[in-house]
mmCIF file of C-alpha atoms in Angstrom:
data_model
loop_
_atom_site.group_PDB
_atom_site.id
_atom_site.type_symbol
_atom_site.label_atom_id
_atom_site.label_comp_id
_atom_site.label_asym_id
_atom_site.label_seq_id
_atom_site.Cartn_x
_atom_site.Cartn_y
_atom_site.Cartn_z
ATOM 1 C CA MET A 27 0.000 0.000 0.000
ATOM 2 C CA ASP A 28 1.464 3.349 -1.020
ATOM 3 C CA ILE A 29 0.701 6.087 1.478
ATOM 4 C CA THR A 30 1.137 9.711 0.417
ATOM 5 C CA GLY A 31 0.495 13.152 1.791
ATOM 6 C CA MET A 32 3.175 13.057 4.485
ATOM 7 C CA HIS A 33 4.076 15.853 6.846
ATOM 8 C CA SER A 34 7.601 17.202 6.427
ATOM 9 C CA SER A 35 8.681 17.602 10.050
ATOM 10 C CA VAL A 36 11.726 15.574 11.117
ATOM 11 C CA LYS A 37 11.214 16.094 14.851
ATOM 12 C CA HIS A 38 8.191 15.388 17.022
ATOM 13 C CA GLU A 39 7.405 16.107 20.633
ATOM 14 C CA PHE A 40 6.967 12.801 22.439
ATOM 15 C CA ALA A 41 7.023 12.164 26.181
ATOM 16 C CA HIS A 42 8.159 15.772 26.709
ATOM 17 C CA SER A 43 11.354 15.370 24.672
ATOM 18 C CA PRO A 44 12.134 15.742 20.963
ATOM 19 C CA VAL A 45 12.534 12.511 19.032
ATOM 20 C CA GLU A 46 14.870 12.367 16.059
ATOM 21 C CA THR A 47 13.647 10.427 13.063
ATOM 22 C CA VAL A 48 15.917 7.875 11.425
ATOM 23 C CA SER A 49 18.319 8.869 8.714
ATOM 24 C CA PRO A 50 17.741 7.431 5.213
ATOM 25 C CA GLU A 51 20.502 4.894 5.893
ATOM 26 C CA GLY A 52 19.316 4.110 9.400
ATOM 27 C CA CYS A 53 17.175 0.989 9.029
ATOM 28 C CA ASN A 54 17.670 -2.612 8.042
ATOM 29 C CA ALA A 55 15.148 -5.356 7.392
ATOM 30 C CA GLY A 56 14.110 -6.815 10.741
ATOM 31 C CA ASP A 57 14.641 -3.560 12.684
ATOM 32 C CA TYR A 58 11.858 -2.297 14.927
ATOM 33 C CA VAL A 59 11.092 1.414 14.554
ATOM 34 C CA TYR A 60 8.378 3.811 15.624
ATOM 35 C CA LEU A 61 5.902 5.415 13.283
ATOM 36 C CA TYR A 62 4.448 8.632 14.642
ATOM 37 C CA ASP A 63 1.735 10.577 12.842
ATOM 38 C CA PRO A 64 0.136 12.922 15.414
ATOM 39 C CA ASP A 65 -1.736 14.917 12.779
ATOM 40 C CA ASN A 66 -3.081 11.874 10.936
ATOM 41 C CA GLN A 67 -1.522 13.062 7.705
ATOM 42 C CA LEU A 68 -0.659 9.559 6.574
ATOM 43 C CA GLU A 69 -3.365 8.696 4.083
ATOM 44 C CA ASP A 70 -5.257 5.513 5.065
ATOM 45 C CA PHE A 71 -3.102 5.043 8.163
ATOM 46 C CA PRO A 72 -5.424 5.206 11.189
ATOM 47 C CA TYR A 73 -2.991 5.322 14.122
ATOM 48 C CA SER A 74 -2.212 8.661 15.719
ATOM 49 C CA THR A 75 -0.381 7.120 18.671
ATOM 50 C CA PRO A 76 3.276 6.079 18.255
ATOM 51 C CA LEU A 77 3.247 2.622 16.708
ATOM 52 C CA LEU A 78 6.109 0.162 16.901
ATOM 53 C CA VAL A 79 6.486 -1.597 13.555
ATOM 54 C CA LYS A 80 8.905 -4.046 11.970
ATOM 55 C CA VAL A 81 10.827 -3.125 8.820
ATOM 56 C CA ILE A 82 10.254 -5.644 6.041
ATOM 57 C CA LYS A 83 12.293 -3.986 3.294
ATOM 58 C CA PRO A 84 14.334 -0.758 3.364
ATOM 59 C CA SER A 85 14.966 1.469 0.386
ATOM 60 C CA TYR A 86 16.507 4.933 0.183
ATOM 61 C CA GLU A 87 13.338 7.024 0.418
ATOM 62 C CA THR A 88 10.794 4.612 1.899
ATOM 63 C CA LEU A 89 10.449 1.680 4.250
ATOM 64 C CA HIS A 90 8.119 -1.281 3.872
ATOM 65 C CA VAL A 91 6.734 -2.137 7.298
ATOM 66 C CA LEU A 92 4.279 -4.700 8.585
ATOM 67 C CA VAL A 93 1.286 -3.538 10.608
ATOM 68 C CA GLY A 94 -1.005 -6.410 11.445
ATOM 69 C CA ASP A 95 -1.291 -8.334 8.189
ATOM 70 C CA THR A 96 -0.759 -5.283 5.947
ATOM 71 C CA ASP A 97 2.457 -4.202 4.242
ATOM 72 C CA TYR A 98 2.755 -0.414 4.197
ATOM 73 C CA GLU A 99 5.187 1.690 2.167
ATOM 74 C CA ILE A 100 5.943 4.859 4.113
ATOM 75 C CA PRO A 101 8.568 7.632 3.673
ATOM 76 C CA ARG A 102 11.368 7.450 6.215
ATOM 77 C CA GLU A 103 10.776 10.893 7.651
ATOM 78 C CA CYS A 104 7.687 9.508 9.380
ATOM 79 C CA PHE A 105 9.764 7.145 11.519
ATOM 80 C CA ALA A 106 11.417 7.695 14.868
ATOM 81 C CA SER A 107 13.975 5.343 16.344
ATOM 82 C CA GLY A 108 15.436 4.875 19.791
ATOM 83 C CA GLU A 109 15.291 2.247 22.540
ATOM 84 C CA SER A 110 14.009 4.795 25.063
ATOM 85 C CA LEU A 111 10.810 5.170 23.076
ATOM 86 C CA PHE A 112 9.906 1.592 23.790
ATOM 87 C CA GLU A 113 9.354 2.322 27.475
ATOM 88 C CA GLN A 114 7.626 5.643 26.856
ATOM 89 C CA CYS A 115 5.099 4.675 24.213
ATOM 90 C CA PRO A 116 1.769 5.286 25.975
ATOM 91 C CA VAL A 117 -1.466 3.334 26.059
ATOM 92 C CA ASN A 118 -4.010 5.896 27.166
ATOM 93 C CA GLU A 119 -7.354 4.638 25.913
ATOM 94 C CA PRO A 120 -8.851 1.159 25.393
ATOM 95 C CA THR A 121 -9.762 1.590 21.737
ATOM 96 C CA GLU A 122 -9.553 -0.932 18.929
ATOM 97 C CA LYS A 123 -6.913 1.081 17.081
ATOM 98 C CA LEU A 124 -4.402 0.485 19.895
ATOM 99 C CA VAL A 125 -4.421 -3.301 19.426
ATOM 100 C CA PRO A 126 -1.776 -3.356 16.623
ATOM 101 C CA ASN A 127 0.455 -1.196 18.834
ATOM 102 C CA LEU A 128 0.106 -3.583 21.764
ATOM 103 C CA LYS A 129 0.673 -6.622 19.544
ATOM 104 C CA ALA A 130 3.791 -5.088 18.023
ATOM 105 C CA ARG A 131 5.329 -4.285 21.398
ATOM 106 C CA ALA A 132 4.452 -7.730 22.715
ATOM 107 C CA GLN A 133 6.138 -9.349 19.709
ATOM 108 C CA VAL A 134 9.335 -7.401 20.364
ATOM 109 C CA LEU A 135 9.310 -8.557 23.977
ATOM 110 C CA LEU A 136 8.705 -12.157 22.895
ATOM 111 C CA ASP A 137 11.690 -11.932 20.547
ATOM 112 C CA ARG A 138 13.755 -10.757 23.515
ATOM 113 C CA GLY A 139 12.463 -13.521 25.782
ATOM 114 C CA ASP A 140 10.701 -11.083 28.124
ATOM 115 C CA LEU A 141 7.580 -13.196 28.536
ATOM 116 C CA GLU A 142 6.045 -11.466 31.532
ATOM 117 C CA ARG A 143 6.040 -8.014 29.958
ATOM 118 C CA ALA A 144 4.818 -9.435 26.662
ATOM 119 C CA ARG A 145 1.933 -11.018 28.533
ATOM 120 C CA ILE A 146 0.995 -7.668 30.096
ATOM 121 C CA PHE A 147 0.635 -6.003 26.678
ATOM 122 C CA LEU A 148 -1.227 -9.003 25.250
ATOM 123 C CA ASP A 149 -3.642 -9.088 28.182
ATOM 124 C CA GLN A 150 -4.390 -5.414 27.521
ATOM 125 C CA ALA A 151 -4.943 -6.163 23.833
ATOM 126 C CA GLN A 152 -7.244 -9.075 24.672
ATOM 127 C CA ASP A 153 -9.313 -6.867 26.971
ATOM 128 C CA ILE A 154 -9.871 -4.542 23.994
ATOM 129 C CA ALA A 155 -10.301 -7.228 21.320
ATOM 130 C CA PRO A 156 -11.015 -10.604 22.967
ATOM 131 C CA ASP A 157 -11.589 -12.361 19.625
ATOM 132 C CA ASN A 158 -8.456 -11.090 17.870
ATOM 133 C CA PRO A 159 -6.767 -14.260 16.533
ATOM 134 C CA THR A 160 -3.233 -12.856 16.525
ATOM 135 C CA VAL A 161 -3.518 -11.746 20.145
ATOM 136 C CA ASN A 162 -4.848 -15.148 21.172
ATOM 137 C CA MET A 163 -2.083 -16.912 19.242
ATOM 138 C CA LEU A 164 0.615 -14.824 20.927
ATOM 139 C CA LEU A 165 -0.968 -15.400 24.344
ATOM 140 C CA GLY A 166 -0.944 -19.118 23.633
ATOM 141 C CA LYS A 167 2.738 -18.965 22.747
ATOM 142 C CA VAL A 168 3.572 -17.022 25.907
ATOM 143 C CA ALA A 169 1.756 -19.619 28.019
ATOM 144 C CA MET A 170 3.561 -22.406 26.179
ATOM 145 C CA TYR A 171 6.993 -20.806 26.645
ATOM 146 C CA GLN A 172 6.178 -20.408 30.351
ATOM 147 C CA TYR A 173 5.301 -24.128 30.536
ATOM 148 C CA ARG A 174 1.669 -23.306 31.334
ATOM 149 C CA LEU A 175 0.707 -25.896 28.765
ATOM 150 C CA ARG A 176 -2.900 -26.392 29.875
ATOM 151 C CA ASP A 177 -3.476 -22.637 29.667
ATOM 152 C CA ALA A 178 -1.843 -22.558 26.246
ATOM 153 C CA LEU A 179 -3.954 -25.442 25.022
ATOM 154 C CA GLU A 180 -7.144 -23.743 26.206
ATOM 155 C CA MET A 181 -6.213 -20.528 24.383
ATOM 156 C CA LEU A 182 -5.422 -22.364 21.153
ATOM 157 C CA GLN A 183 -8.641 -24.423 21.217
ATOM 158 C CA VAL A 184 -10.619 -21.350 20.103
ATOM 159 C CA PHE A 185 -9.143 -21.489 16.596
ATOM 160 C CA ASP A 186 -11.504 -22.915 13.972
ATOM 161 C CA GLU A 187 -10.997 -23.627 10.292
ATOM 162 C CA GLY A 188 -10.865 -20.478 8.199
ATOM 163 C CA MET A 189 -9.518 -18.300 11.008
ATOM 164 C CA PRO A 190 -6.073 -16.692 10.729
ATOM 165 C CA HIS A 191 -3.332 -18.828 12.317
ATOM 166 C CA TYR A 192 -5.551 -21.935 12.228
ATOM 167 C CA GLU A 193 -2.837 -24.249 10.886
ATOM 168 C CA GLU A 194 -0.283 -22.895 13.364
ATOM 169 C CA ALA A 195 -2.761 -23.417 16.199
ATOM 170 C CA LEU A 196 -3.305 -27.011 15.088
ATOM 171 C CA MET A 197 0.459 -27.576 15.047
ATOM 172 C CA LEU A 198 0.931 -26.259 18.584
ATOM 173 C CA ARG A 199 -2.174 -27.998 19.912
ATOM 174 C CA THR A 200 -1.040 -31.322 18.505
ATOM 175 C CA LYS A 201 2.415 -30.986 20.029
ATOM 176 C CA MET A 202 0.994 -30.206 23.459
ATOM 177 C CA LYS A 203 -1.535 -33.033 23.321
ATOM 178 C CA LEU A 204 1.291 -35.417 22.417
ATOM 179 C CA ALA A 205 3.238 -34.083 25.416
ATOM 180 C CA PHE A 206 0.219 -34.910 27.607
ATOM 181 C CA SER A 207 -0.014 -38.391 25.999
ATOM 182 C CA GLU A 208 -3.453 -37.438 24.681
ATOM 183 C CA TYR A 209 -2.780 -39.328 21.479
ATOM 184 C CA ALA A 210 -6.355 -39.713 20.218
ATOM 185 C CA GLN A 211 -7.056 -35.976 20.567
ATOM 186 C CA ALA A 212 -3.701 -35.169 18.949
ATOM 187 C CA LEU A 213 -4.582 -37.421 16.030
ATOM 188 C CA GLU A 214 -7.910 -35.617 15.568
ATOM 189 C CA ASP A 215 -6.157 -32.243 15.319
ATOM 190 C CA VAL A 216 -3.448 -33.446 12.959
ATOM 191 C CA GLU A 217 -6.038 -35.084 10.700
ATOM 192 C CA ARG A 218 -7.805 -31.710 10.459
ATOM 193 C CA ALA A 219 -4.517 -30.106 9.450
ATOM 194 C CA LEU A 220 -3.733 -32.761 6.849
ATOM 195 C CA ARG A 221 -7.098 -32.185 5.167
ATOM 196 C CA ILE A 222 -5.794 -28.681 4.435
ATOM 197 C CA LEU A 223 -2.090 -29.494 3.959
ATOM 198 C CA PRO A 224 -1.977 -33.152 2.954
ATOM 199 C CA ASP A 225 1.738 -33.291 2.083
ATOM 200 C CA ASN A 226 3.081 -31.205 4.966
ATOM 201 C CA ILE A 227 5.921 -33.261 6.448
ATOM 202 C CA ASP A 228 5.703 -31.592 9.872
ATOM 203 C CA PHE A 229 2.073 -32.657 10.265
ATOM 204 C CA LEU A 230 2.859 -36.115 8.890
ATOM 205 C CA ILE A 231 5.559 -36.489 11.556
ATOM 206 C CA LEU A 232 3.089 -35.480 14.251
ATOM 207 C CA LYS A 233 0.556 -37.962 12.897
ATOM 208 C CA SER A 234 3.205 -40.682 13.044
ATOM 209 C CA ASN A 235 3.942 -39.811 16.674
ATOM 210 C CA ALA A 236 0.233 -39.943 17.536
ATOM 211 C CA LEU A 237 -0.192 -43.320 15.799
ATOM 212 C CA THR A 238 2.848 -44.707 17.613
ATOM 213 C CA GLY A 239 1.440 -43.506 20.923
ATOM 214 C CA LEU A 240 -1.810 -45.285 20.119
ATOM 215 C CA LYS A 241 0.156 -48.538 19.565
ATOM 216 C CA ARG A 242 -0.413 -48.292 15.814
ATOM 217 C CA ALA A 243 3.277 -48.157 15.002
ATOM 218 C CA GLU A 244 3.011 -50.220 11.821
ATOM 219 C CA GLU A 245 0.656 -47.570 10.416
ATOM 220 C CA ALA A 246 3.158 -44.909 11.436
ATOM 221 C CA VAL A 247 5.960 -46.674 9.544
ATOM 222 C CA ARG A 248 3.786 -47.034 6.452
ATOM 223 C CA LEU A 249 2.872 -43.352 6.689
ATOM 224 C CA LEU A 250 6.452 -42.063 6.789
ATOM 225 C CA GLN A 251 8.409 -44.644 4.814
ATOM 226 C CA PRO A 252 7.502 -43.279 1.347
ATOM 227 C CA PHE A 253 9.106 -39.908 2.228
ATOM 228 C CA ASN A 254 12.510 -41.360 3.189
ATOM 229 C CA LEU A 255 14.393 -40.170 0.109
ATOM 230 C CA ASP A 256 12.977 -36.637 0.249
ATOM 231 C CA HIS A 257 13.528 -36.118 3.990
ATOM 232 C CA SER A 258 16.673 -38.095 4.793
ATOM 233 C CA ASP A 259 18.210 -34.843 6.081
ATOM 234 C CA ASN A 260 15.273 -34.043 8.410
ATOM 235 C CA ALA A 261 16.171 -35.044 11.983
ATOM 236 C CA ALA A 262 12.568 -34.902 13.238
ATOM 237 C CA TYR A 263 11.473 -37.188 10.403
ATOM 238 C CA LEU A 264 14.274 -39.680 11.056
ATOM 239 C CA HIS A 265 13.517 -39.705 14.775
ATOM 240 C CA ALA A 266 9.779 -40.276 14.294
ATOM 241 C CA LEU A 267 10.388 -43.082 11.801
ATOM 242 C CA GLY A 268 13.007 -44.581 14.110
ATOM 243 C CA VAL A 269 10.681 -44.576 17.115
ATOM 244 C CA ALA A 270 7.902 -46.179 15.084
ATOM 245 C CA ASN A 271 10.301 -48.891 13.905
ATOM 246 C CA CYS A 272 11.375 -49.488 17.492
ATOM 247 C CA TYR A 273 7.764 -50.174 18.508
ATOM 248 C CA CYS A 274 7.588 -52.575 15.550
ATOM 249 C CA LYS A 275 10.682 -54.296 17.004
ATOM 250 C CA ASN A 276 12.792 -53.348 13.997
ATOM 251 C CA PHE A 277 15.599 -52.433 16.364
ATOM 252 C CA SER A 278 18.484 -52.321 13.900
ATOM 253 C CA ILE A 279 16.590 -49.976 11.566
ATOM 254 C CA SER A 280 15.473 -47.906 14.548
ATOM 255 C CA ARG A 281 19.017 -47.480 15.888
ATOM 256 C CA GLY A 282 20.284 -46.362 12.498
ATOM 257 C CA LEU A 283 17.562 -43.765 12.033
ATOM 258 C CA ILE A 284 17.722 -42.293 15.537
ATOM 259 C CA SER A 285 21.544 -42.320 15.508
ATOM 260 C CA LYS A 286 21.457 -40.215 12.354
ATOM 261 C CA ALA A 287 18.977 -37.826 13.957
ATOM 262 C CA VAL A 288 21.293 -37.454 16.969
ATOM 263 C CA SER A 289 24.294 -36.844 14.702
ATOM 264 C CA MET A 290 22.367 -34.027 13.033
ATOM 265 C CA GLU A 291 21.118 -32.474 16.299
ATOM 266 C CA PRO A 292 23.447 -33.760 19.048
ATOM 267 C CA SER A 293 22.027 -31.465 21.724
ATOM 268 C CA HIS A 294 18.432 -32.664 21.249
ATOM 269 C CA PHE A 295 17.562 -34.308 24.560
ATOM 270 C CA GLU A 296 14.625 -36.437 23.356
ATOM 271 C CA TYR A 297 16.612 -37.902 20.472
ATOM 272 C CA ARG A 298 19.463 -38.906 22.792
ATOM 273 C CA VAL A 299 17.097 -40.481 25.336
ATOM 274 C CA ASP A 300 15.315 -42.498 22.648
ATOM 275 C CA LEU A 301 18.629 -43.629 21.181
ATOM 276 C CA GLY A 302 19.643 -44.882 24.622
ATOM 277 C CA SER A 303 16.357 -46.717 24.977
ATOM 278 C CA VAL A 304 16.600 -48.497 21.650
ATOM 279 C CA CYS A 305 20.184 -49.518 22.339
ATOM 280 C CA ILE A 306 19.326 -51.352 25.599
#
């Protein structure tokens, strides 16, 4: 989206101190910067509060940034940078237009591993927009990273087919249900995902793990075996196929597959434990 009609000022009053905007050379893809349009002179851009956004693509005169699910092209003079702004950016009114701001700041905190502060912003966003799928997805991830897996699972259960992040929610839900040994429920979720993405190897691996947990290991082997040539460099695939073969008492094949997975990811705890088990 090309946004025109920009104001020309290169300084803005914010939190009682002037804020310098970035120089034309000042941003790289992946940087987080602040967009500030107090006079609403950015055509079609509805946020008058300072908004933290992520740079997708820099060029000399403009930056492409992501706000929600929309890619905006905005002249650089509308951006302010500086770590101090992050703490000062205010949330003064519980209106819908503040939700992208809260989500953006929460995402930055998640990237930094600051889960508690990310959760504060996301809780505020959920109070404003309780059905926002991105907010609920991020809250589910925070709960998962904090090992509040039941809370995370409850948050991710609200996602239905057709909603944004549905496939990602199914992926996370399946993983957590497998962790709880809820294999039948995990299989239900992964089957839903495979109706949408039938050749997705990550979901096929999860289905194999669910089948193995349900003592249907022969089905798991038959499911994964045809993909061996295409995914011989995928440690998760090799591990899942190795575990299924172990339950089928194909111990030599199992050791070879899991050993290769360990050689590819030697620090992976689960792979090493399963290799030890199959070697007994």
